Short mmCIF file of C-alpha atoms in Angstrom, two decimals:
data_model
loop_
_atom_site.label_atom_id
_atom_site.label_comp_id
_atom_site.label_asym_id
_atom_site.label_seq_id
_atom_site.Cartn_x
_atom_site.Cartn_y
_atom_site.Cartn_z
CA MET A 1 25.91 -31.23 109.97
CA ILE A 2 26.76 -28.41 112.16
CA LYS A 3 29.37 -27.22 110.12
CA ARG A 4 27.25 -26.95 107.24
CA THR A 5 24.40 -24.74 109.23
CA LEU A 6 27.49 -22.31 110.57
CA PHE A 7 28.31 -22.22 106.88
CA SER A 8 24.75 -21.49 105.62
CA VAL A 9 24.14 -18.85 108.34
CA LEU A 10 27.64 -17.15 107.22
CA SER A 11 26.90 -17.15 103.86
CA VAL A 12 23.49 -15.39 104.19
CA LEU A 13 25.21 -12.87 106.89
CA LEU A 14 27.96 -11.93 104.16
CA SER A 15 26.18 -12.15 100.92
CA PRO A 16 25.48 -8.62 99.65
CA LEU A 17 21.49 -8.76 100.11
CA ALA A 18 22.37 -9.16 103.78
CA ILE A 19 24.49 -6.09 103.90
CA ALA A 20 22.27 -2.97 104.86
CA ALA A 21 23.96 0.62 103.74
CA GLU A 22 24.81 3.05 106.63
CA ILE A 23 22.49 5.84 106.78
CA THR A 24 23.95 8.40 108.68
CA PRO A 25 22.90 12.46 109.20
CA ALA A 26 24.62 14.84 107.61
CA ARG A 27 27.26 17.05 108.51
CA LEU A 28 26.80 20.44 107.02
CA LEU A 29 30.22 22.34 105.82
CA ALA A 30 28.39 25.49 104.92
CA SER A 31 25.22 26.74 103.44
CA TYR A 32 24.67 30.10 101.22
CA TRP A 33 21.58 31.47 100.15
CA VAL A 34 22.31 32.01 96.64
CA ASP A 35 22.18 35.59 94.98
CA SER A 36 20.43 36.08 92.03
CA SER A 37 18.65 32.98 92.05
CA ALA A 38 14.88 33.90 93.20
CA GLY A 39 12.49 32.89 90.35
CA LEU A 40 14.84 30.70 88.52
CA ASP A 41 14.37 27.30 90.17
CA ILE A 42 18.21 25.86 89.98
CA SER A 43 17.72 22.14 88.85
CA GLY A 44 21.07 20.88 88.37
CA LEU A 45 24.50 21.18 89.44
CA SER A 46 27.80 19.82 88.15
CA PHE A 47 31.51 20.43 88.75
CA CYS A 48 33.21 21.16 85.01
CA SER A 49 37.15 22.34 85.03
CA GLY A 50 36.52 23.64 88.90
CA ASP A 51 33.54 25.59 88.13
CA LEU A 52 30.06 24.90 89.98
CA LEU A 53 27.79 25.06 86.85
CA ALA A 54 23.97 25.16 87.47
CA VAL A 55 20.89 25.13 84.94
CA SER A 56 17.35 26.62 85.46
CA ASP A 57 14.45 24.79 84.64
CA LYS A 58 12.78 28.14 83.84
CA ASN A 59 15.53 29.47 81.51
CA SER A 60 16.29 27.45 78.78
CA GLU A 61 18.87 29.86 77.05
CA GLU A 62 21.50 29.90 79.68
CA ILE A 63 23.96 27.56 81.93
CA TYR A 64 25.40 29.28 85.08
CA THR A 65 28.12 29.78 87.38
CA LEU A 66 27.87 29.30 91.29
CA GLU A 67 30.57 31.73 93.02
CA LEU A 68 31.30 30.88 96.27
CA ARG A 69 33.40 33.01 98.43
CA ASP A 70 33.34 34.23 101.78
CA GLY A 71 29.89 32.86 102.83
CA SER A 72 28.18 34.04 100.25
CA ALA A 73 26.99 32.23 96.84
CA ASP A 74 26.30 34.21 93.62
CA LEU A 75 24.73 32.91 90.31
CA VAL A 76 26.01 34.49 87.62
CA SER A 77 26.03 33.55 83.91
CA HIS A 78 28.61 31.22 82.21
CA LEU A 79 27.08 30.43 78.88
CA ARG A 80 24.30 31.41 76.41
CA LEU A 81 23.23 28.94 74.27
CA ASN A 82 23.03 29.23 70.88
CA GLY A 83 20.94 27.47 67.76
CA LEU A 84 19.69 24.73 69.81
CA GLY A 85 15.70 24.97 68.57
CA ILE A 86 12.85 22.08 69.50
CA PRO A 87 14.20 18.67 68.84
CA GLU A 88 12.15 16.66 67.10
CA GLN A 89 9.75 14.43 68.79
CA ASP A 90 11.23 10.62 68.79
CA GLU A 91 7.78 8.78 68.86
CA PRO A 92 4.43 9.31 68.36
CA ILE A 93 2.52 10.96 71.23
CA SER A 94 -0.94 10.10 72.37
CA ALA A 95 -4.16 12.81 72.08
CA TRP A 96 -3.67 13.67 75.80
CA GLU A 97 -0.07 14.00 75.70
CA GLY A 98 -0.78 16.50 72.67
CA PHE A 99 -3.40 17.86 74.28
CA LYS A 100 -1.35 18.80 77.64
CA GLU A 101 1.13 20.16 75.07
CA LEU A 102 -1.04 22.87 74.16
CA PHE A 103 -0.36 24.40 77.74
CA ARG A 104 3.45 23.89 77.65
CA PRO A 105 5.53 26.25 75.39
CA ALA A 106 7.46 24.17 72.96
CA GLU A 107 10.50 26.12 73.53
CA ASP A 108 10.18 25.58 77.54
CA LEU A 109 13.10 22.81 77.36
CA ASP A 110 12.80 22.43 81.16
CA PHE A 111 16.69 21.39 81.77
CA GLU A 112 17.09 19.40 84.66
CA GLY A 113 20.75 18.05 84.69
CA VAL A 114 24.10 19.38 83.54
CA THR A 115 27.27 17.33 83.28
CA CYS A 116 30.55 17.80 81.49
CA SER A 117 33.48 16.11 79.67
CA ASP A 118 36.49 16.98 77.22
CA GLY A 119 35.42 20.79 77.21
CA GLN A 120 31.86 20.29 76.43
CA VAL A 121 29.00 20.74 78.59
CA TYR A 122 25.95 18.54 78.07
CA LEU A 123 22.22 19.27 79.39
CA VAL A 124 19.20 16.58 79.87
CA SER A 125 15.63 18.53 79.19
CA GLU A 126 12.98 16.61 80.61
CA HIS A 127 10.27 18.16 78.51
CA TYR A 128 11.72 16.36 75.56
CA ASN A 129 13.83 13.51 77.10
CA ARG A 130 16.80 14.76 75.55
CA ILE A 131 20.48 15.70 75.72
CA ALA A 132 21.99 18.77 74.05
CA ILE A 133 25.84 19.21 73.78
CA VAL A 134 26.97 22.46 74.19
CA ASP A 135 30.53 23.62 73.27
CA ILE A 136 32.75 26.33 75.26
CA GLU A 137 31.41 28.98 72.55
CA GLY A 138 27.70 28.32 73.44
CA ASN A 139 27.28 26.55 70.15
CA ALA A 140 23.92 23.78 71.08
CA ARG A 141 22.53 20.77 69.12
CA TRP A 142 21.02 17.68 70.27
CA GLN A 143 22.36 14.64 70.66
CA GLU A 144 21.25 12.05 68.06
CA HIS A 145 20.45 9.08 70.65
CA SER A 146 17.08 9.29 72.04
CA TRP A 147 15.53 6.61 74.68
CA SER A 148 12.19 7.76 76.20
CA ALA A 149 10.35 5.29 73.32
CA LEU A 150 12.61 2.17 75.34
CA ALA A 151 12.02 3.64 78.35
CA ARG A 152 7.98 4.02 77.96
CA SER A 153 7.84 0.72 77.05
CA ARG A 154 9.45 -0.51 80.07
CA GLY A 155 6.99 1.40 82.53
CA PHE A 156 8.92 4.49 83.00
CA LEU A 157 8.16 8.27 82.01
CA GLN A 158 4.63 7.89 82.78
CA LYS A 159 3.66 11.03 84.27
CA THR A 160 4.48 15.19 82.59
CA ASN A 161 7.05 16.30 84.22
CA ALA A 162 8.23 13.59 86.36
CA SER A 163 10.91 12.49 84.00
CA SER A 164 14.50 12.77 82.70
CA GLU A 165 15.58 14.59 86.01
CA GLY A 166 19.28 14.30 86.30
CA LEU A 167 22.07 13.60 84.00
CA VAL A 168 25.97 12.74 84.49
CA LYS A 169 28.31 11.18 81.98
CA ALA A 170 30.61 8.90 83.76
CA ASP A 171 33.68 7.87 81.25
CA ASP A 172 31.96 6.85 77.77
CA THR A 173 28.58 6.30 79.49
CA PHE A 174 25.52 8.67 80.39
CA TRP A 175 23.39 7.96 83.17
CA VAL A 176 20.19 9.37 83.09
CA ALA A 177 17.76 9.91 86.43
CA MET A 178 14.20 9.05 85.46
CA GLU A 179 11.92 10.80 88.17
CA ARG A 180 9.29 8.94 89.89
CA GLU A 181 6.21 6.45 89.51
CA PRO A 182 8.67 4.64 89.16
CA ARG A 183 11.92 6.01 89.28
CA GLY A 184 14.77 4.20 87.65
CA LEU A 185 17.94 4.80 85.68
CA LEU A 186 18.43 4.99 82.33
CA ARG A 187 22.12 3.81 80.73
CA LEU A 188 23.27 5.24 77.56
CA ASN A 189 26.52 4.05 75.77
CA ALA A 190 28.81 5.99 73.40
CA ASP A 191 27.03 4.03 70.48
CA GLY A 192 23.74 5.22 71.59
CA GLU A 193 22.08 1.69 73.10
CA ALA A 194 19.88 2.69 75.77
CA SER A 195 19.37 0.13 78.82
CA THR A 196 16.75 0.66 82.20
CA LEU A 197 17.35 0.04 85.25
CA THR A 198 15.84 -0.41 88.92
CA LEU A 199 17.54 1.02 91.95
CA PRO A 200 17.89 -1.40 94.82
CA GLN A 201 15.99 -0.55 97.77
CA VAL A 202 18.00 1.00 100.77
CA ASP A 203 16.34 -0.31 104.31
CA GLY A 204 15.81 2.81 106.64
CA LEU A 205 15.91 5.18 103.94
CA ASP A 206 12.60 7.16 104.69
CA PHE A 207 10.06 8.62 102.15
CA ALA A 208 7.91 9.36 104.84
CA GLY A 209 4.67 8.27 102.72
CA ARG A 210 5.85 10.49 99.58
CA SER A 211 6.82 8.87 96.39
CA GLU A 212 10.07 7.61 96.15
CA ASP A 213 12.16 9.74 93.71
CA LEU A 214 15.28 10.49 91.88
CA ALA A 215 16.19 13.84 91.61
CA GLY A 216 20.32 13.94 90.92
CA LEU A 217 22.87 12.26 89.52
CA ASP A 218 27.05 12.63 89.93
CA TYR A 219 30.17 10.48 89.52
CA HIS A 220 33.16 10.57 91.60
CA ASP A 221 35.69 8.35 92.70
CA GLY A 222 34.33 5.36 90.82
CA ALA A 223 30.72 5.12 92.36
CA LEU A 224 27.23 6.82 91.37
CA PHE A 225 26.26 9.32 93.32
CA THR A 226 22.21 9.68 93.86
CA LEU A 227 20.14 12.30 95.06
CA GLU A 228 16.83 10.87 96.43
CA ARG A 229 14.86 14.02 97.31
CA ASN A 230 11.46 12.91 98.89
CA ALA A 231 14.01 11.03 101.72
CA HIS A 232 16.02 13.93 101.94
CA ALA A 233 19.09 12.00 101.51
CA VAL A 234 22.20 11.55 99.38
CA CYS A 235 23.47 8.15 98.65
CA ARG A 236 27.03 6.36 97.27
CA ARG A 237 26.12 3.71 94.85
CA ALA A 238 28.76 0.85 93.69
CA LEU A 239 28.88 0.32 90.26
CA PRO A 240 27.84 -1.83 88.30
CA SER A 241 25.35 -3.43 91.06
CA LEU A 242 23.78 0.04 91.95
CA GLU A 243 23.61 -1.42 95.17
CA ALA A 244 24.18 1.64 98.18
CA GLU A 245 27.15 1.80 99.94
CA TRP A 246 26.13 4.64 102.57
CA CYS A 247 23.73 7.25 102.59
CA LEU A 248 23.68 10.56 104.11
CA ASP A 249 20.05 12.07 105.65
CA TYR A 250 19.99 15.91 105.06
CA ARG A 251 16.44 16.45 106.21
CA ALA A 252 17.04 18.08 109.28
CA LEU A 253 19.68 20.55 107.83
CA GLU A 254 16.81 21.36 104.97
CA GLU A 255 13.99 21.38 107.56
CA SER A 256 16.00 23.33 110.48
CA PRO A 257 14.12 27.05 111.57
CA GLU A 258 16.72 28.76 109.63
CA ARG A 259 16.52 27.08 106.45
CA VAL A 260 13.01 25.84 106.14
CA TYR A 261 10.55 26.94 102.88
CA GLU A 262 7.11 28.11 103.95
CA GLU A 263 5.92 24.84 101.83
CA THR A 264 7.40 21.65 103.10
CA ARG A 265 5.22 19.01 101.52
CA TYR A 266 7.64 17.58 99.24
CA GLY A 267 11.65 17.45 99.48
CA LYS A 268 13.25 20.35 97.31
CA GLY A 269 16.89 19.12 96.66
CA GLU A 270 17.39 19.17 92.77
CA GLY A 271 20.89 19.02 92.06
CA LEU A 272 23.67 17.46 92.82
CA ALA A 273 27.76 18.10 92.48
CA VAL A 274 30.30 15.67 93.97
CA GLY A 275 33.62 16.37 94.51
CA GLU A 276 36.92 16.52 96.64
CA GLN A 277 35.83 19.57 98.08
CA GLY A 278 32.31 17.29 99.51
CA ILE A 279 28.88 17.03 98.62
CA PHE A 280 26.68 20.27 97.28
CA VAL A 281 22.55 19.81 96.86
CA ILE A 282 21.06 22.58 95.88
CA LEU A 283 17.26 23.00 96.76
CA ASP A 284 14.73 24.18 93.98
CA ASN A 285 12.04 26.14 96.22
CA ASN A 286 9.92 26.80 93.48
CA ASN A 287 9.49 30.30 94.23
CA VAL A 288 8.47 29.64 97.76
CA GLY A 289 9.91 32.03 100.04
CA ARG A 290 11.55 30.93 103.28
CA ALA A 291 9.90 30.23 106.45
CA GLN A 292 11.66 33.29 108.27
CA ALA A 293 11.45 35.81 105.52
CA PRO A 294 8.80 34.98 102.92
CA ASP A 295 9.84 37.21 100.76
CA ASP A 296 13.29 35.98 100.55
CA LYS A 297 12.85 33.56 97.08
CA ARG A 298 16.65 32.67 96.57
CA ALA A 299 17.47 29.01 96.10
CA LEU A 300 19.51 27.20 99.15
CA LEU A 301 23.11 25.39 98.40
CA LEU A 302 24.05 22.93 101.34
CA HIS A 303 27.83 21.58 101.68
CA LEU A 304 28.07 18.29 102.99
CA ALA A 305 30.92 16.54 104.25
CA MET A 306 31.82 13.41 103.30
CA PRO A 307 31.48 10.46 105.79
CA GLY A 308 34.15 10.62 108.15
CA GLU A 309 35.00 14.22 107.71
CA ALA A 310 34.85 17.13 110.02
CA SER A 311 32.24 19.61 109.72
CA ARG A 312 32.25 23.75 110.14
CA GLN A 313 29.12 24.86 110.24
CA GLN A 314 28.27 28.06 108.77
#
């Protein structure tokens, strides 16, 4: 009887459901005010062939590069998009959605994520919940696969401007972050087969009474990294379980007196890029100035250390 009881207790303690992900304060390697970013609302990041690419949800015609050197960051043009146009709707829209579209220009594609593979760049449009494919010359076309009808039928993509918010291509699979209410992940296979997934909860992750959201994705070292904006956190999640292995809390960095923006109701992390250099998070300040210099409306880029790495604060 004692042996059976001991075995049962050990089984519970060692089961995946009983293992809590470690949440630690993020350590800063560097921070940058991004020159030439004011008003653009940088919304996505990705490492591509050594470059740190970025997209803006205010400019649907361009992909940018972030150039980092000597403690400064410059946002410069990388590619201008050619021939993309407006995608066809993959499902009928309601009268209410049609009414809201009257106040949203069709050509505002609202790019929220960027990723790359085999010399091509991929962008996700929140406006249309579709992926655009861009070649090295900037020629762009819409991927034929669509998923919004499936996602909506499963309770996702229910709110305007709260849908496809991040993108990463891992091997032959695309992952799309579905932002909030509810948040979730969409997995799109090479043959266009789509499935939706719910992120397992992380005990101790504090969204401070705000919506649990998902703002960015990346894939590195065999794991999926998630930017959980309103918790000011980046989590490493195992595949295929999506259980969090650890999370970094960068709230103190974002809200420090020298970095905080004037408006702080919601978290501002929008873009996530993860590589050998560490973790990069860019904040979309929605054209709000920083508290110490209200006329300065540049984006903020945080370079965070992986757990166990030394920091050199800037």
